[in-house]
Amino acid sequence: MGAFNTISFLPEHCDGCNACMTACATAKTGAPDVINSRIQIVADGGSFELAMCRQCGDPKCVANCPAAALAKNDADGVIDWDGTKCVNCLLCTVGCAYGGIVHNVAAGHVVKCDTCGGDPICVKACDRGALKYLTTANIYNEVGDLEDLFVPGLAGCQGCNTELIMRHTMRRIGPDTVLATPPGCIPGMGSVGYNGLTGTKVPVFHPLLTNTASMLTGVKRHYKRQGREVNAVALAGDGGASDVGFQSLSGAAERGEQILFICVDNEGYMNTGMQRSSCTPFGAWTSTTPVGERGTGKTQDAKNMPLLMVMHNCEYVATASTAFMEDLYDKLDKAIAASKRGFAYLHIYSPCTTGWRFPSQENIEVARKAVEANFVMLWESNPRDGLQLTRGVEQPLSIAEYLKALGKYRHLSEEQVGHIQATVEKNVSFIKGLAEGRHPSMAQVMAGQA
Amino acid sequence: MQETQYLIVGASHAALSALQAIRMQDAEGSVTVVTRDDALPYSPTVLPYVVSGRSAPERVALKDGAWFEKNKVGFIRGAAVTAVDATAKRAKLSSGEEIAYGKLLLATGAAPLLPPIPGLKDVKFHVLRTLDDAVGLHAALPQTKQAVVLGAGLVGMHAAENLAKAGAQVTVVEMQPRVLAGYFDAEASAIIEAAFAAKGVKLMLGAKVSRCNTAGKTVRVTTDGGATLDADLLLVAAGVAPVTDYLAGSGVDIDRGILVDDSMRTSVDGIWAAGDVAQAKGFYDGAKTLNGILPEAVEQGKIAGMAMAGDPTVKPYPGGVPLNTYTFFGQQAVSVGSQNEGEVVRKEADAKRYLKIVMQGNCLTGIFGINVAFDPGVMWEIILRRIDLGSVREAFIADPQKTARGIMSRTWR
């Protein structure tokens, strides 16, 4: 038994239209009377709340049933109700703290959500985006069965997002891989190993910061000549990709080498003591952009590295975040496939608890806020379809909400926050322009005239 | 001698809930369940439905042999524990066999209480606590023309309904002035009483039985008011008492039930107790009390199991809240919380519908309904969390179900 699909409710998107309840009641009883809906949306002040079966992992309705009429189904995780055993005692409704199983007068017994056999009609009826039938958990089940290609006990910082990225991506890419890890946190935490032993279960090498993509090119071509199909993969930091490693990366991309280059962007040289890189955002504290009497953090904006890669006409370029794993896996699959045809570049945002100064348990939350505030954007691009947003950018979280989560922005003046806000807006407008095919507007936006 | 890391005595809700909590934390440690019933685990609560025929006795098992096997649990049925040696950590079974345990859970439940009525011991009567009792009663239904039920608690009322539906002329004799006095007030009980009266069930409330004797083929019940009732079926449903006789000399402290602390630990190291047998803290006043209801057995069993297995996430028992659900002739009665803690902020009753809300300050302490929709589990949680309803007080009183669902979704979604 593992994790199961669930119906997820996003109250911020719900406007109380009741389409879900009407659809459910109709499907279950043949009439649209919402009182018979297994999903109940409740108006609560100005917002909407939800009462329905959560298909609990340790269900108290089941424990409270004296007649063995309720049971958690090991195959799909749904709590099944057996009408031939139910005695109508209602003790399940005492056990449920979610209003998920209730006596229904019309039916004459308790009723509950059965997820419509894995195809919930309420979710299909919701055109506001407030209900989702999440498959995320299945991704973890699936990936959990794949082999972790790094050894246990890597020496990452507590709460390291990069370790999560390394392990997840390599599980998916699989063992037929030669891995390059240029200087940075990834080899630093032990993936290239110590004393002649590697920290990976695939061939791994440690190029210079400057030559990752060119060494990988050579390795890939050598295997091709031998007639062996292997994945040539780089797991590099933003410094190794966007600064000193950029020349070889740009060259390999331009030549269309069949490589998957993954940039793990933690906005600086975190392994060597938190120096700034060209991916460090404006205003951020780093050890080389200190804050003091005169220093106010970084005074330049970050380079938009993934967009630069789009301009190389790569087979596939995408951005991703560990707060949105479903999206990350989807892009990883496309990137692996694209790397068989040409150059694939995946840019994964990776908040750094040590270098960004936030509590180690907050990592995924920070990653989520960065995306929700449009500080970073999730999109993908290929030469045929152009750039597509993979997550909406409307109704963003306020930038201040994101910045205040991070110690590295603690010193920011109002003016600096204003600059960051403007940069984010410009970036959103620019990427949206690309996504909507408004290429002619690009020049204007870049010139600040939009 | 058999040895086991965890020994669980009893096999109903508290025992099974503890078992699951143990397995959640300790997948391998040896577990043995011993029960005096020679049956797969079942719930006493389902028995009225076995009597009525709604539940087939072979379909009421809460777990089967495959489940015990899958969870690596030894299941010994038809064997009562007759003595516990807490120093040597051994339990003696009715078979004479001994089991050495590391940790022991006492979940032996309760047994029917027999009132001291002169002559009762000498007449034929039924009780309803075991599956065998239920099967026996079910078999007796077709021949029953005149039935007398002693006690108007949940067991007695369920049985009275089933007997009436089977065509018997039923009389219920109850000492209290109303039915289900533990859960409902006079107005609510009146609705229930009216439903029974409408179906021809005779309720003798505030009446005491002074003697029983056999009169030919029937049992004659005489009340202290001088009335005589002839019955070809007598059911004694005058409440239950915890089963603790096997603990004599064990050192386990017993008042009315086995005294336990907030992690269901008894006075003896290495021994826990849960369910109907346990006397645990009450939620409102903290005094240790018997609260023999199914949902509390599940809660207590879970806490005991977690504590026994050393689960670090175990939380102290919040205290027992009286609660129950009762369906009668197709109507639904629900009782959550205390009638007496705080003030009644809403009460309305007519022939078919009843709602009462009790609050202390801005905290809910009790909510009671007949044929009124609200979620008892949500209300229970609101009581346990002592949620301040100050900002939604009027809305809650006006529409408790909707307002409580909003609170739930916001607070513990």
PDB file of C-alpha atoms in Angstrom, chain B residues 75-273:
ATOM      1  CA  PHE B  75      -5.014 -15.069  17.553  1.00  0.00           C
ATOM      2  CA  ILE B  76      -6.195 -17.369  20.319  1.00  0.00           C
ATOM      3  CA  ARG B  77      -9.993 -17.613  20.611  1.00  0.00           C
ATOM      4  CA  GLY B  78     -12.191 -19.336  23.137  1.00  0.00           C
ATOM      5  CA  ALA B  79      -9.670 -18.785  25.913  1.00  0.00           C
ATOM      6  CA  ALA B  80     -10.266 -16.389  28.803  1.00  0.00           C
ATOM      7  CA  VAL B  81      -7.427 -15.001  30.865  1.00  0.00           C
ATOM      8  CA  THR B  82      -8.036 -16.250  34.396  1.00  0.00           C
ATOM      9  CA  ALA B  83      -5.121 -14.642  36.236  1.00  0.00           C
ATOM     10  CA  VAL B  84      -2.327 -12.138  35.691  1.00  0.00           C
ATOM     11  CA  ASP B  85       1.020 -12.347  37.462  1.00  0.00           C
ATOM     12  CA  ALA B  86       2.393  -8.838  36.967  1.00  0.00           C
ATOM     13  CA  THR B  87       5.724  -9.578  38.648  1.00  0.00           C
ATOM     14  CA  ALA B  88       6.588 -12.598  36.517  1.00  0.00           C
ATOM     15  CA  LYS B  89       4.776 -10.972  33.553  1.00  0.00           C
ATOM     16  CA  ARG B  90       2.626 -13.989  32.846  1.00  0.00           C
ATOM     17  CA  ALA B  91      -1.032 -14.437  32.016  1.00  0.00           C
ATOM     18  CA  LYS B  92      -2.861 -17.669  32.777  1.00  0.00           C
ATOM     19  CA  LEU B  93      -5.516 -18.880  30.339  1.00  0.00           C
ATOM     20  CA  SER B  94      -8.669 -20.880  31.037  1.00  0.00           C
ATOM     21  CA  SER B  95      -7.007 -23.749  29.167  1.00  0.00           C
ATOM     22  CA  GLY B  96      -4.372 -23.818  31.900  1.00  0.00           C
ATOM     23  CA  GLU B  97      -1.734 -22.596  29.498  1.00  0.00           C
ATOM     24  CA  GLU B  98       0.471 -19.626  30.460  1.00  0.00           C
ATOM     25  CA  ILE B  99       1.740 -16.842  28.225  1.00  0.00           C
ATOM     26  CA  ALA B 100       4.765 -14.715  29.080  1.00  0.00           C
ATOM     27  CA  TYR B 101       4.381 -11.128  27.879  1.00  0.00           C
ATOM     28  CA  GLY B 102       6.512  -8.026  27.582  1.00  0.00           C
ATOM     29  CA  LYS B 103       3.593  -5.584  27.556  1.00  0.00           C
ATOM     30  CA  LEU B 104      -0.019  -6.336  28.340  1.00  0.00           C
ATOM     31  CA  LEU B 105      -3.217  -4.632  27.220  1.00  0.00           C
ATOM     32  CA  LEU B 106      -6.419  -5.375  29.081  1.00  0.00           C
ATOM     33  CA  ALA B 107      -9.368  -4.840  26.754  1.00  0.00           C
ATOM     34  CA  THR B 108     -11.757  -7.337  28.260  1.00  0.00           C
ATOM     35  CA  GLY B 109     -14.818  -5.125  27.901  1.00  0.00           C
ATOM     36  CA  ALA B 110     -17.896  -5.409  30.037  1.00  0.00           C
ATOM     37  CA  ALA B 111     -20.508  -8.001  30.892  1.00  0.00           C
ATOM     38  CA  PRO B 112     -24.232  -7.606  31.596  1.00  0.00           C
ATOM     39  CA  LEU B 113     -25.092  -6.387  35.056  1.00  0.00           C
ATOM     40  CA  LEU B 114     -27.772  -8.435  36.730  1.00  0.00           C
ATOM     41  CA  PRO B 115     -29.951  -6.389  39.075  1.00  0.00           C
ATOM     42  CA  PRO B 116     -30.584  -7.919  42.520  1.00  0.00           C
ATOM     43  CA  ILE B 117     -34.184  -8.893  41.766  1.00  0.00           C
ATOM     44  CA  PRO B 118     -35.573 -11.678  43.938  1.00  0.00           C
ATOM     45  CA  GLY B 119     -36.197 -14.778  41.852  1.00  0.00           C
ATOM     46  CA  LEU B 120     -34.309 -13.574  38.767  1.00  0.00           C
ATOM     47  CA  LYS B 121     -31.692 -16.278  39.122  1.00  0.00           C
ATOM     48  CA  ASP B 122     -34.324 -18.968  39.066  1.00  0.00           C
ATOM     49  CA  VAL B 123     -36.129 -17.975  35.880  1.00  0.00           C
ATOM     50  CA  LYS B 124     -35.104 -18.291  32.245  1.00  0.00           C
ATOM     51  CA  PHE B 125     -33.894 -14.979  30.834  1.00  0.00           C
ATOM     52  CA  HIS B 126     -31.736 -13.606  28.070  1.00  0.00           C
ATOM     53  CA  VAL B 127     -28.943 -11.052  28.066  1.00  0.00           C
ATOM     54  CA  LEU B 128     -27.316  -9.515  24.993  1.00  0.00           C
ATOM     55  CA  ARG B 129     -23.553  -9.127  25.060  1.00  0.00           C
ATOM     56  CA  THR B 130     -22.067 -11.961  23.033  1.00  0.00           C
ATOM     57  CA  LEU B 131     -22.636 -13.290  19.562  1.00  0.00           C
ATOM     58  CA  ASP B 132     -24.050 -16.465  21.115  1.00  0.00           C
ATOM     59  CA  ASP B 133     -26.550 -14.356  23.089  1.00  0.00           C
ATOM     60  CA  ALA B 134     -27.600 -12.636  19.874  1.00  0.00           C
ATOM     61  CA  VAL B 135     -27.990 -15.859  17.911  1.00  0.00           C
ATOM     62  CA  GLY B 136     -30.057 -17.284  20.775  1.00  0.00           C
ATOM     63  CA  LEU B 137     -32.318 -14.248  20.883  1.00  0.00           C
ATOM     64  CA  HIS B 138     -32.746 -14.266  17.118  1.00  0.00           C
ATOM     65  CA  ALA B 139     -33.821 -17.905  17.269  1.00  0.00           C
ATOM     66  CA  ALA B 140     -36.309 -17.091  20.027  1.00  0.00           C
ATOM     67  CA  LEU B 141     -37.991 -14.221  18.102  1.00  0.00           C
ATOM     68  CA  PRO B 142     -40.533 -16.231  16.053  1.00  0.00           C
ATOM     69  CA  GLN B 143     -41.933 -18.012  19.120  1.00  0.00           C
ATOM     70  CA  THR B 144     -42.158 -14.866  21.189  1.00  0.00           C
ATOM     71  CA  LYS B 145     -45.629 -13.478  21.769  1.00  0.00           C
ATOM     72  CA  GLN B 146     -45.096 -11.611  25.007  1.00  0.00           C
ATOM     73  CA  ALA B 147     -41.711 -10.068  25.763  1.00  0.00           C
ATOM     74  CA  VAL B 148     -40.501  -8.092  28.749  1.00  0.00           C
ATOM     75  CA  VAL B 149     -37.334  -6.032  28.579  1.00  0.00           C
ATOM     76  CA  LEU B 150     -35.724  -4.826  31.774  1.00  0.00           C
ATOM     77  CA  GLY B 151     -33.910  -1.564  31.106  1.00  0.00           C
ATOM     78  CA  ALA B 152     -34.427   1.246  28.584  1.00  0.00           C
ATOM     79  CA  GLY B 153     -30.809   1.838  27.645  1.00  0.00           C
ATOM     80  CA  LEU B 154     -29.485   1.336  24.135  1.00  0.00           C
ATOM     81  CA  VAL B 155     -29.438  -2.451  24.337  1.00  0.00           C
ATOM     82  CA  GLY B 156     -32.932  -2.670  25.782  1.00  0.00           C
ATOM     83  CA  MET B 157     -34.441  -0.204  23.336  1.00  0.00           C
ATOM     84  CA  HIS B 158     -32.846  -1.851  20.304  1.00  0.00           C
ATOM     85  CA  ALA B 159     -34.093  -5.238  21.464  1.00  0.00           C
ATOM     86  CA  ALA B 160     -37.583  -3.896  22.189  1.00  0.00           C
ATOM     87  CA  GLU B 161     -37.786  -2.499  18.657  1.00  0.00           C
ATOM     88  CA  ASN B 162     -36.648  -5.793  17.130  1.00  0.00           C
ATOM     89  CA  LEU B 163     -39.059  -7.814  19.231  1.00  0.00           C
ATOM     90  CA  ALA B 164     -41.921  -5.486  18.269  1.00  0.00           C
ATOM     91  CA  LYS B 165     -41.013  -5.718  14.592  1.00  0.00           C
ATOM     92  CA  ALA B 166     -41.045  -9.515  14.915  1.00  0.00           C
ATOM     93  CA  GLY B 167     -44.629  -9.308  16.094  1.00  0.00           C
ATOM     94  CA  ALA B 168     -44.285  -9.651  19.857  1.00  0.00           C
ATOM     95  CA  GLN B 169     -46.194  -7.638  22.428  1.00  0.00           C
ATOM     96  CA  VAL B 170     -43.327  -5.858  24.209  1.00  0.00           C
ATOM     97  CA  THR B 171     -43.155  -4.153  27.579  1.00  0.00           C
ATOM     98  CA  VAL B 172     -40.062  -2.242  28.679  1.00  0.00           C
ATOM     99  CA  VAL B 173     -39.592  -1.710  32.416  1.00  0.00           C
ATOM    100  CA  GLU B 174     -37.236   1.093  33.390  1.00  0.00           C
ATOM    101  CA  MET B 175     -36.380   2.545  36.785  1.00  0.00           C
ATOM    102  CA  GLN B 176     -35.578   6.001  35.395  1.00  0.00           C
ATOM    103  CA  PRO B 177     -38.478   8.274  34.515  1.00  0.00           C
ATOM    104  CA  ARG B 178     -37.476   8.248  30.832  1.00  0.00           C
ATOM    105  CA  VAL B 179     -35.753   6.166  28.174  1.00  0.00           C
ATOM    106  CA  LEU B 180     -32.058   6.605  27.304  1.00  0.00           C
ATOM    107  CA  ALA B 181     -31.578   8.905  30.267  1.00  0.00           C
ATOM    108  CA  GLY B 182     -27.817   8.803  29.835  1.00  0.00           C
ATOM    109  CA  TYR B 183     -27.943  10.546  26.490  1.00  0.00           C
ATOM    110  CA  PHE B 184     -31.142  12.564  26.170  1.00  0.00           C
ATOM    111  CA  ASP B 185     -33.270  14.939  28.208  1.00  0.00           C
ATOM    112  CA  ALA B 186     -36.986  14.569  28.872  1.00  0.00           C
ATOM    113  CA  GLU B 187     -38.163  16.284  25.667  1.00  0.00           C
ATOM    114  CA  ALA B 188     -35.860  14.236  23.433  1.00  0.00           C
ATOM    115  CA  SER B 189     -36.740  11.025  25.242  1.00  0.00           C
ATOM    116  CA  ALA B 190     -40.418  11.890  24.765  1.00  0.00           C
ATOM    117  CA  ILE B 191     -40.013  11.804  20.966  1.00  0.00           C
ATOM    118  CA  ILE B 192     -38.374   8.380  21.216  1.00  0.00           C
ATOM    119  CA  GLU B 193     -41.015   7.157  23.673  1.00  0.00           C
ATOM    120  CA  ALA B 194     -43.804   8.345  21.345  1.00  0.00           C
ATOM    121  CA  ALA B 195     -42.302   6.395  18.438  1.00  0.00           C
ATOM    122  CA  PHE B 196     -42.276   3.226  20.534  1.00  0.00           C
ATOM    123  CA  ALA B 197     -45.775   3.808  21.839  1.00  0.00           C
ATOM    124  CA  ALA B 198     -47.005   4.289  18.254  1.00  0.00           C
ATOM    125  CA  LYS B 199     -45.626   0.848  17.422  1.00  0.00           C
ATOM    126  CA  GLY B 200     -47.447  -0.716  20.350  1.00  0.00           C
ATOM    127  CA  VAL B 201     -44.483  -1.053  22.696  1.00  0.00           C
ATOM    128  CA  LYS B 202     -45.536  -0.496  26.272  1.00  0.00           C
ATOM    129  CA  LEU B 203     -43.100   1.566  28.329  1.00  0.00           C
ATOM    130  CA  MET B 204     -43.297   1.319  32.108  1.00  0.00           C
ATOM    131  CA  LEU B 205     -41.075   4.160  33.224  1.00  0.00           C
ATOM    132  CA  GLY B 206     -40.122   4.926  36.809  1.00  0.00           C
ATOM    133  CA  ALA B 207     -41.020   1.356  37.610  1.00  0.00           C
ATOM    134  CA  LYS B 208     -39.006  -1.226  39.499  1.00  0.00           C
ATOM    135  CA  VAL B 209     -39.261  -4.970  39.285  1.00  0.00           C
ATOM    136  CA  SER B 210     -39.842  -6.461  42.727  1.00  0.00           C
ATOM    137  CA  ARG B 211     -39.709 -10.169  41.827  1.00  0.00           C
ATOM    138  CA  CYS B 212     -39.603 -12.736  39.053  1.00  0.00           C
ATOM    139  CA  ASN B 213     -40.970 -16.229  39.070  1.00  0.00           C
ATOM    140  CA  THR B 214     -41.838 -18.996  36.677  1.00  0.00           C
ATOM    141  CA  ALA B 215     -45.548 -19.388  35.966  1.00  0.00           C
ATOM    142  CA  GLY B 216     -46.161 -22.394  33.786  1.00  0.00           C
ATOM    143  CA  LYS B 217     -44.389 -21.850  30.469  1.00  0.00           C
ATOM    144  CA  THR B 218     -43.888 -18.143  31.050  1.00  0.00           C
ATOM    145  CA  VAL B 219     -41.931 -15.910  33.358  1.00  0.00           C
ATOM    146  CA  ARG B 220     -43.983 -13.662  35.568  1.00  0.00           C
ATOM    147  CA  VAL B 221     -42.497 -10.252  36.344  1.00  0.00           C
ATOM    148  CA  THR B 222     -44.019  -8.278  39.205  1.00  0.00           C
ATOM    149  CA  THR B 223     -43.356  -4.567  39.586  1.00  0.00           C
ATOM    150  CA  ASP B 224     -43.316  -2.701  42.867  1.00  0.00           C
ATOM    151  CA  GLY B 225     -46.509  -1.007  41.739  1.00  0.00           C
ATOM    152  CA  GLY B 226     -48.141  -4.423  41.863  1.00  0.00           C
ATOM    153  CA  ALA B 227     -48.463  -4.928  38.111  1.00  0.00           C
ATOM    154  CA  THR B 228     -47.724  -8.384  36.775  1.00  0.00           C
ATOM    155  CA  LEU B 229     -46.371  -9.100  33.310  1.00  0.00           C
ATOM    156  CA  ASP B 230     -46.221 -12.555  31.794  1.00  0.00           C
ATOM    157  CA  ALA B 231     -43.431 -13.091  29.333  1.00  0.00           C
ATOM    158  CA  ASP B 232     -42.348 -15.966  27.146  1.00  0.00           C
ATOM    159  CA  LEU B 233     -39.131 -13.998  26.675  1.00  0.00           C
ATOM    160  CA  LEU B 234     -37.404 -11.952  29.360  1.00  0.00           C
ATOM    161  CA  LEU B 235     -34.422  -9.820  28.398  1.00  0.00           C
ATOM    162  CA  VAL B 236     -32.312  -8.266  31.122  1.00  0.00           C
ATOM    163  CA  ALA B 237     -30.658  -5.142  29.753  1.00  0.00           C
ATOM    164  CA  ALA B 238     -29.930  -3.273  32.956  1.00  0.00           C
ATOM    165  CA  GLY B 239     -26.500  -2.039  31.982  1.00  0.00           C
ATOM    166  CA  VAL B 240     -23.042  -3.563  31.973  1.00  0.00           C
ATOM    167  CA  ALA B 241     -20.028  -3.664  34.261  1.00  0.00           C
ATOM    168  CA  PRO B 242     -16.311  -4.013  33.394  1.00  0.00           C
ATOM    169  CA  VAL B 243     -14.912  -7.548  33.407  1.00  0.00           C
ATOM    170  CA  THR B 244     -12.066  -7.438  35.939  1.00  0.00           C
ATOM    171  CA  ASP B 245     -12.457 -10.589  38.060  1.00  0.00           C
ATOM    172  CA  TYR B 246      -9.288 -12.153  36.624  1.00  0.00           C
ATOM    173  CA  LEU B 247      -7.194  -9.320  38.050  1.00  0.00           C
ATOM    174  CA  ALA B 248      -7.576 -10.341  41.694  1.00  0.00           C
ATOM    175  CA  GLY B 249      -4.140 -10.295  43.293  1.00  0.00           C
ATOM    176  CA  SER B 250      -2.493  -8.730  40.220  1.00  0.00           C
ATOM    177  CA  GLY B 251      -1.945  -5.369  41.928  1.00  0.00           C
ATOM    178  CA  VAL B 252      -3.812  -3.511  39.150  1.00  0.00           C
ATOM    179  CA  ASP B 253      -5.859  -0.716  40.755  1.00  0.00           C
ATOM    180  CA  ILE B 254      -9.573  -1.069  40.135  1.00  0.00           C
ATOM    181  CA  ASP B 255     -12.411   1.244  41.099  1.00  0.00           C
ATOM    182  CA  ARG B 256     -15.524   0.596  38.985  1.00  0.00           C
ATOM    183  CA  GLY B 257     -13.236  -0.249  36.087  1.00  0.00           C
ATOM    184  CA  ILE B 258      -9.478  -0.472  35.665  1.00  0.00           C
ATOM    185  CA  LEU B 259      -7.998   2.913  36.562  1.00  0.00           C
ATOM    186  CA  VAL B 260      -5.799   4.330  33.810  1.00  0.00           C
ATOM    187  CA  ASP B 261      -3.773   7.494  33.257  1.00  0.00           C
ATOM    188  CA  ASP B 262      -3.719   9.698  30.146  1.00  0.00           C
ATOM    189  CA  SER B 263      -1.732   7.134  28.182  1.00  0.00           C
ATOM    190  CA  MET B 264      -4.045   4.287  29.285  1.00  0.00           C
ATOM    191  CA  ARG B 265      -1.399   2.935  31.632  1.00  0.00           C
ATOM    192  CA  THR B 266      -2.679   1.097  34.701  1.00  0.00           C
ATOM    193  CA  SER B 267      -1.159   1.331  38.168  1.00  0.00           C
ATOM    194  CA  VAL B 268       1.146  -1.570  37.266  1.00  0.00           C
ATOM    195  CA  ASP B 269       4.180  -1.101  35.078  1.00  0.00           C
ATOM    196  CA  GLY B 270       3.882  -2.816  31.691  1.00  0.00           C
ATOM    197  CA  ILE B 271       0.078  -3.114  31.816  1.00  0.00           C
ATOM    198  CA  TRP B 272      -2.360  -0.912  29.923  1.00  0.00           C
ATOM    199  CA  ALA B 273      -6.157  -0.975  29.699  1.00  0.00           C
TER     200      ALA B 273
END
